[in-house]
PDB file of C-alpha atoms in Angstrom:
ATOM      1  CA  UNK A   1     -10.204  -5.227  21.179  1.00  0.00           C
ATOM      2  CA  UNK A   2      -9.258  -8.863  20.516  1.00  0.00           C
ATOM      3  CA  UNK A   3     -11.513  -8.929  17.438  1.00  0.00           C
ATOM      4  CA  UNK A   4      -9.670  -5.890  16.016  1.00  0.00           C
ATOM      5  CA  UNK A   5      -6.297  -7.489  16.666  1.00  0.00           C
ATOM      6  CA  UNK A   6      -7.468 -10.690  14.973  1.00  0.00           C
ATOM      7  CA  UNK A   7      -8.828  -8.730  11.987  1.00  0.00           C
ATOM      8  CA  UNK A   8      -5.487  -6.976  11.581  1.00  0.00           C
ATOM      9  CA  UNK A   9      -3.632 -10.244  12.006  1.00  0.00           C
ATOM     10  CA  UNK A  10      -5.922 -11.878   9.428  1.00  0.00           C
ATOM     11  CA  UNK A  11      -5.020  -9.224   6.890  1.00  0.00           C
ATOM     12  CA  UNK A  12      -1.339  -9.728   7.679  1.00  0.00           C
ATOM     13  CA  UNK A  13      -1.771 -13.496   7.362  1.00  0.00           C
ATOM     14  CA  UNK A  14      -3.148 -13.105   3.859  1.00  0.00           C
ATOM     15  CA  UNK A  15      -0.111 -11.021   3.008  1.00  0.00           C
ATOM     16  CA  UNK A  16       2.235 -13.636   4.465  1.00  0.00           C
ATOM     17  CA  UNK A  17       0.551 -16.324   2.390  1.00  0.00           C
ATOM     18  CA  UNK A  18       1.981 -14.872  -0.807  1.00  0.00           C
ATOM     19  CA  UNK A  19       5.458 -15.935   0.277  1.00  0.00           C
ATOM     20  CA  UNK A  20       4.671 -19.612  -0.269  1.00  0.00           C
ATOM     21  CA  UNK A  21       4.947 -19.167  -4.057  1.00  0.00           C
ATOM     22  CA  UNK A  22       3.034 -20.476  -7.026  1.00  0.00           C
ATOM     23  CA  UNK A  23       4.692 -23.886  -7.206  1.00  0.00           C
ATOM     24  CA  UNK A  24       3.743 -24.880  -3.664  1.00  0.00           C
ATOM     25  CA  UNK A  25       0.228 -23.517  -4.125  1.00  0.00           C
ATOM     26  CA  UNK A  26      -0.321 -26.153  -6.804  1.00  0.00           C
ATOM     27  CA  UNK A  27       0.730 -29.053  -4.579  1.00  0.00           C
ATOM     28  CA  UNK A  28      -1.014 -28.117  -1.323  1.00  0.00           C
ATOM     29  CA  UNK A  29      -3.833 -25.836  -0.189  1.00  0.00           C
ATOM     30  CA  UNK A  30      -3.051 -22.123  -0.528  1.00  0.00           C
ATOM     31  CA  UNK A  31      -1.806 -20.699   2.774  1.00  0.00           C
ATOM     32  CA  UNK A  32      -4.478 -17.982   2.542  1.00  0.00           C
ATOM     33  CA  UNK A  33      -7.092 -20.693   3.077  1.00  0.00           C
ATOM     34  CA  UNK A  34      -5.359 -21.884   6.256  1.00  0.00           C
ATOM     35  CA  UNK A  35      -6.410 -20.737   9.740  1.00  0.00           C
ATOM     36  CA  UNK A  36      -4.668 -17.656  11.084  1.00  0.00           C
ATOM     37  CA  UNK A  37      -3.088 -17.724  14.505  1.00  0.00           C
ATOM     38  CA  UNK A  38      -1.601 -14.859  16.453  1.00  0.00           C
ATOM     39  CA  UNK A  39       0.268 -14.938  19.673  1.00  0.00           C
ATOM     40  CA  UNK A  40       1.906 -12.413  21.959  1.00  0.00           C
ATOM     41  CA  UNK A  41       2.349 -11.674  25.622  1.00  0.00           C
ATOM     42  CA  UNK A  42       0.050  -8.672  25.125  1.00  0.00           C
ATOM     43  CA  UNK A  43      -1.837  -6.927  22.348  1.00  0.00           C
ATOM     44  CA  UNK A  44      -4.083  -3.992  21.738  1.00  0.00           C
ATOM     45  CA  UNK A  45      -6.022  -2.096  19.146  1.00  0.00           C
ATOM     46  CA  UNK A  46      -4.471   1.299  18.428  1.00  0.00           C
ATOM     47  CA  UNK A  47      -5.950   4.327  16.664  1.00  0.00           C
ATOM     48  CA  UNK A  48      -3.759   3.475  13.664  1.00  0.00           C
ATOM     49  CA  UNK A  49      -4.135  -0.339  13.675  1.00  0.00           C
ATOM     50  CA  UNK A  50      -2.908  -2.957  16.150  1.00  0.00           C
ATOM     51  CA  UNK A  51       0.097  -3.713  18.350  1.00  0.00           C
ATOM     52  CA  UNK A  52       1.422  -7.059  19.587  1.00  0.00           C
ATOM     53  CA  UNK A  53       4.238  -7.166  22.162  1.00  0.00           C
ATOM     54  CA  UNK A  54       6.360  -9.854  23.744  1.00  0.00           C
ATOM     55  CA  UNK A  55       7.117 -12.923  21.640  1.00  0.00           C
ATOM     56  CA  UNK A  56       4.740 -11.598  18.989  1.00  0.00           C
ATOM     57  CA  UNK A  57       3.986 -13.824  16.032  1.00  0.00           C
ATOM     58  CA  UNK A  58       1.549 -14.195  13.204  1.00  0.00           C
ATOM     59  CA  UNK A  59       1.168 -17.639  11.599  1.00  0.00           C
ATOM     60  CA  UNK A  60      -0.776 -18.769   8.555  1.00  0.00           C
ATOM     61  CA  UNK A  61      -0.128 -22.020   6.816  1.00  0.00           C
ATOM     62  CA  UNK A  62       3.625 -22.553   6.692  1.00  0.00           C
ATOM     63  CA  UNK A  63       4.581 -18.849   6.948  1.00  0.00           C
ATOM     64  CA  UNK A  64       5.568 -17.080  10.133  1.00  0.00           C
ATOM     65  CA  UNK A  65       6.494 -13.547  11.142  1.00  0.00           C
ATOM     66  CA  UNK A  66       7.994 -13.439  14.614  1.00  0.00           C
ATOM     67  CA  UNK A  67       9.484 -10.530  16.594  1.00  0.00           C
ATOM     68  CA  UNK A  68       9.615  -8.912  20.014  1.00  0.00           C
ATOM     69  CA  UNK A  69       6.923  -6.480  18.792  1.00  0.00           C
ATOM     70  CA  UNK A  70       4.677  -6.234  15.716  1.00  0.00           C
ATOM     71  CA  UNK A  71       2.609  -3.192  14.774  1.00  0.00           C
ATOM     72  CA  UNK A  72       0.127  -2.937  11.938  1.00  0.00           C
ATOM     73  CA  UNK A  73      -1.032   0.300  10.309  1.00  0.00           C
ATOM     74  CA  UNK A  74      -4.504   0.491   8.773  1.00  0.00           C
ATOM     75  CA  UNK A  75      -5.420   2.738   5.867  1.00  0.00           C
ATOM     76  CA  UNK A  76      -9.065   2.788   4.856  1.00  0.00           C
ATOM     77  CA  UNK A  77      -9.833  -0.226   7.033  1.00  0.00           C
ATOM     78  CA  UNK A  78      -7.138  -2.454   5.515  1.00  0.00           C
ATOM     79  CA  UNK A  79      -3.627  -3.179   6.766  1.00  0.00           C
ATOM     80  CA  UNK A  80      -1.216  -1.100   4.667  1.00  0.00           C
ATOM     81  CA  UNK A  81       2.056  -1.596   6.539  1.00  0.00           C
ATOM     82  CA  UNK A  82       3.433  -3.908   9.210  1.00  0.00           C
ATOM     83  CA  UNK A  83       6.523  -3.155  11.276  1.00  0.00           C
ATOM     84  CA  UNK A  84       8.276  -5.859  13.281  1.00  0.00           C
ATOM     85  CA  UNK A  85      11.085  -4.961  15.667  1.00  0.00           C
ATOM     86  CA  UNK A  86      13.530  -6.817  17.857  1.00  0.00           C
ATOM     87  CA  UNK A  87      14.749 -10.311  16.945  1.00  0.00           C
ATOM     88  CA  UNK A  88      12.776 -10.393  13.694  1.00  0.00           C
ATOM     89  CA  UNK A  89      12.317 -13.667  11.816  1.00  0.00           C
ATOM     90  CA  UNK A  90      10.331 -14.164   8.623  1.00  0.00           C
ATOM     91  CA  UNK A  91      10.137 -17.858   7.767  1.00  0.00           C
ATOM     92  CA  UNK A  92       8.720 -19.598   4.683  1.00  0.00           C
ATOM     93  CA  UNK A  93       9.013 -23.286   3.775  1.00  0.00           C
ATOM     94  CA  UNK A  94      12.227 -22.527   1.818  1.00  0.00           C
ATOM     95  CA  UNK A  95      13.779 -19.446   3.446  1.00  0.00           C
ATOM     96  CA  UNK A  96      14.536 -17.840   6.762  1.00  0.00           C
ATOM     97  CA  UNK A  97      15.257 -14.136   7.063  1.00  0.00           C
ATOM     98  CA  UNK A  98      16.606 -12.723  10.317  1.00  0.00           C
ATOM     99  CA  UNK A  99      17.180  -9.066  11.223  1.00  0.00           C
ATOM    100  CA  UNK A 100      16.672  -6.391  13.845  1.00  0.00           C
ATOM    101  CA  UNK A 101      13.736  -4.639  12.160  1.00  0.00           C
ATOM    102  CA  UNK A 102      11.407  -5.324   9.236  1.00  0.00           C
ATOM    103  CA  UNK A 103       8.893  -3.132   7.432  1.00  0.00           C
ATOM    104  CA  UNK A 104       6.399  -4.843   5.156  1.00  0.00           C
ATOM    105  CA  UNK A 105       4.556  -2.622   2.675  1.00  0.00           C
ATOM    106  CA  UNK A 106       1.407  -4.279   1.354  1.00  0.00           C
ATOM    107  CA  UNK A 107       1.106  -2.194  -1.832  1.00  0.00           C
ATOM    108  CA  UNK A 108       4.432  -3.393  -3.271  1.00  0.00           C
ATOM    109  CA  UNK A 109       4.627  -6.779  -1.467  1.00  0.00           C
ATOM    110  CA  UNK A 110       8.127  -6.125  -0.153  1.00  0.00           C
ATOM    111  CA  UNK A 111       9.705  -6.622   3.209  1.00  0.00           C
ATOM    112  CA  UNK A 112      12.716  -4.453   4.019  1.00  0.00           C
ATOM    113  CA  UNK A 113      14.796  -6.074   6.753  1.00  0.00           C
ATOM    114  CA  UNK A 114      17.628  -4.108   8.381  1.00  0.00           C
ATOM    115  CA  UNK A 115      20.322  -4.634  11.005  1.00  0.00           C
ATOM    116  CA  UNK A 116      22.591  -7.695  10.860  1.00  0.00           C
ATOM    117  CA  UNK A 117      20.480  -9.402   8.195  1.00  0.00           C
ATOM    118  CA  UNK A 118      20.876 -13.118   7.501  1.00  0.00           C
ATOM    119  CA  UNK A 119      19.070 -14.824   4.609  1.00  0.00           C
ATOM    120  CA  UNK A 120      19.197 -18.620   4.618  1.00  0.00           C
ATOM    121  CA  UNK A 121      17.965 -20.896   1.819  1.00  0.00           C
ATOM    122  CA  UNK A 122      18.815 -24.477   2.680  1.00  0.00           C
ATOM    123  CA  UNK A 123      22.571 -24.438   3.387  1.00  0.00           C
ATOM    124  CA  UNK A 124      23.113 -21.225   1.401  1.00  0.00           C
ATOM    125  CA  UNK A 125      23.631 -18.127   3.562  1.00  0.00           C
ATOM    126  CA  UNK A 126      23.834 -14.434   2.641  1.00  0.00           C
ATOM    127  CA  UNK A 127      24.531 -11.673   5.181  1.00  0.00           C
ATOM    128  CA  UNK A 128      24.427  -7.888   5.018  1.00  0.00           C
ATOM    129  CA  UNK A 129      22.927  -4.759   6.499  1.00  0.00           C
ATOM    130  CA  UNK A 130      19.720  -4.363   4.477  1.00  0.00           C
ATOM    131  CA  UNK A 131      17.587  -6.845   2.528  1.00  0.00           C
ATOM    132  CA  UNK A 132      14.700  -6.018   0.214  1.00  0.00           C
ATOM    133  CA  UNK A 133      12.619  -9.179  -0.296  1.00  0.00           C
ATOM    134  CA  UNK A 134       9.599  -9.497  -2.588  1.00  0.00           C
ATOM    135  CA  UNK A 135       7.233 -12.048  -1.076  1.00  0.00           C
ATOM    136  CA  UNK A 136       5.434 -12.660  -4.389  1.00  0.00           C
ATOM    137  CA  UNK A 137       8.501 -13.447  -6.480  1.00  0.00           C
ATOM    138  CA  UNK A 138      10.992 -14.524  -3.809  1.00  0.00           C
ATOM    139  CA  UNK A 139      13.581 -12.148  -5.272  1.00  0.00           C
ATOM    140  CA  UNK A 140      15.980 -10.580  -2.813  1.00  0.00           C
ATOM    141  CA  UNK A 141      18.474  -7.716  -2.949  1.00  0.00           C
ATOM    142  CA  UNK A 142      21.066  -7.520  -0.180  1.00  0.00           C
ATOM    143  CA  UNK A 143      23.078  -4.393   0.616  1.00  0.00           C
ATOM    144  CA  UNK A 144      26.004  -3.970   2.977  1.00  0.00           C
ATOM    145  CA  UNK A 145      25.808  -1.800   6.064  1.00  0.00           C
ATOM    146  CA  UNK A 146      27.753   1.449   5.960  1.00  0.00           C
ATOM    147  CA  UNK A 147      31.361   0.596   5.204  1.00  0.00           C
ATOM    148  CA  UNK A 148      30.796  -3.162   5.050  1.00  0.00           C
ATOM    149  CA  UNK A 149      30.243  -5.622   2.259  1.00  0.00           C
ATOM    150  CA  UNK A 150      27.733  -8.394   1.864  1.00  0.00           C
ATOM    151  CA  UNK A 151      29.028 -11.927   2.357  1.00  0.00           C
ATOM    152  CA  UNK A 152      27.672 -15.291   1.355  1.00  0.00           C
ATOM    153  CA  UNK A 153      28.288 -19.016   1.145  1.00  0.00           C
ATOM    154  CA  UNK A 154      26.577 -20.903  -1.672  1.00  0.00           C
ATOM    155  CA  UNK A 155      26.649 -24.640  -2.238  1.00  0.00           C
ATOM    156  CA  UNK A 156      26.206 -26.130  -5.715  1.00  0.00           C
ATOM    157  CA  UNK A 157      23.333 -28.597  -6.046  1.00  0.00           C
ATOM    158  CA  UNK A 158      24.465 -32.091  -5.117  1.00  0.00           C
ATOM    159  CA  UNK A 159      27.378 -30.812  -3.011  1.00  0.00           C
ATOM    160  CA  UNK A 160      27.831 -32.484   0.373  1.00  0.00           C
ATOM    161  CA  UNK A 161      30.061 -29.988   2.189  1.00  0.00           C
TER     162      UNK A 161
END
């Protein structure tokens, strides 16, 4: 059971490694070559993949996915989708994304985060109801929740306030 959880977490860790970006890969070892660590209060292999519950997290290199619960779905022996729910954080060396739920789809390298979403890059902050984030390119598209608008605060480079 633990071996299956670790195998699923290893596949997720490889996926998370893409978020580090090309520029950082040239200055330090690729995150995919870093050890993979998982942690949770409990975990199990499921017929569809794996499940981690209670302070669940997957770490590889400098990237972290943390939530109350993380479930991975396997298709053909490989992780095809990961769903994190409850107090979700996806953290890279340059960004932090917070939301209530996140669904990562391996085939298109996107994470869709919903529910009181906050994207932080340095001091810059963008909030909304739904964020689509491409972990390969770092591009993000924020949408407002029903009836609300997105909001943000952006600081010019060199600004102190």
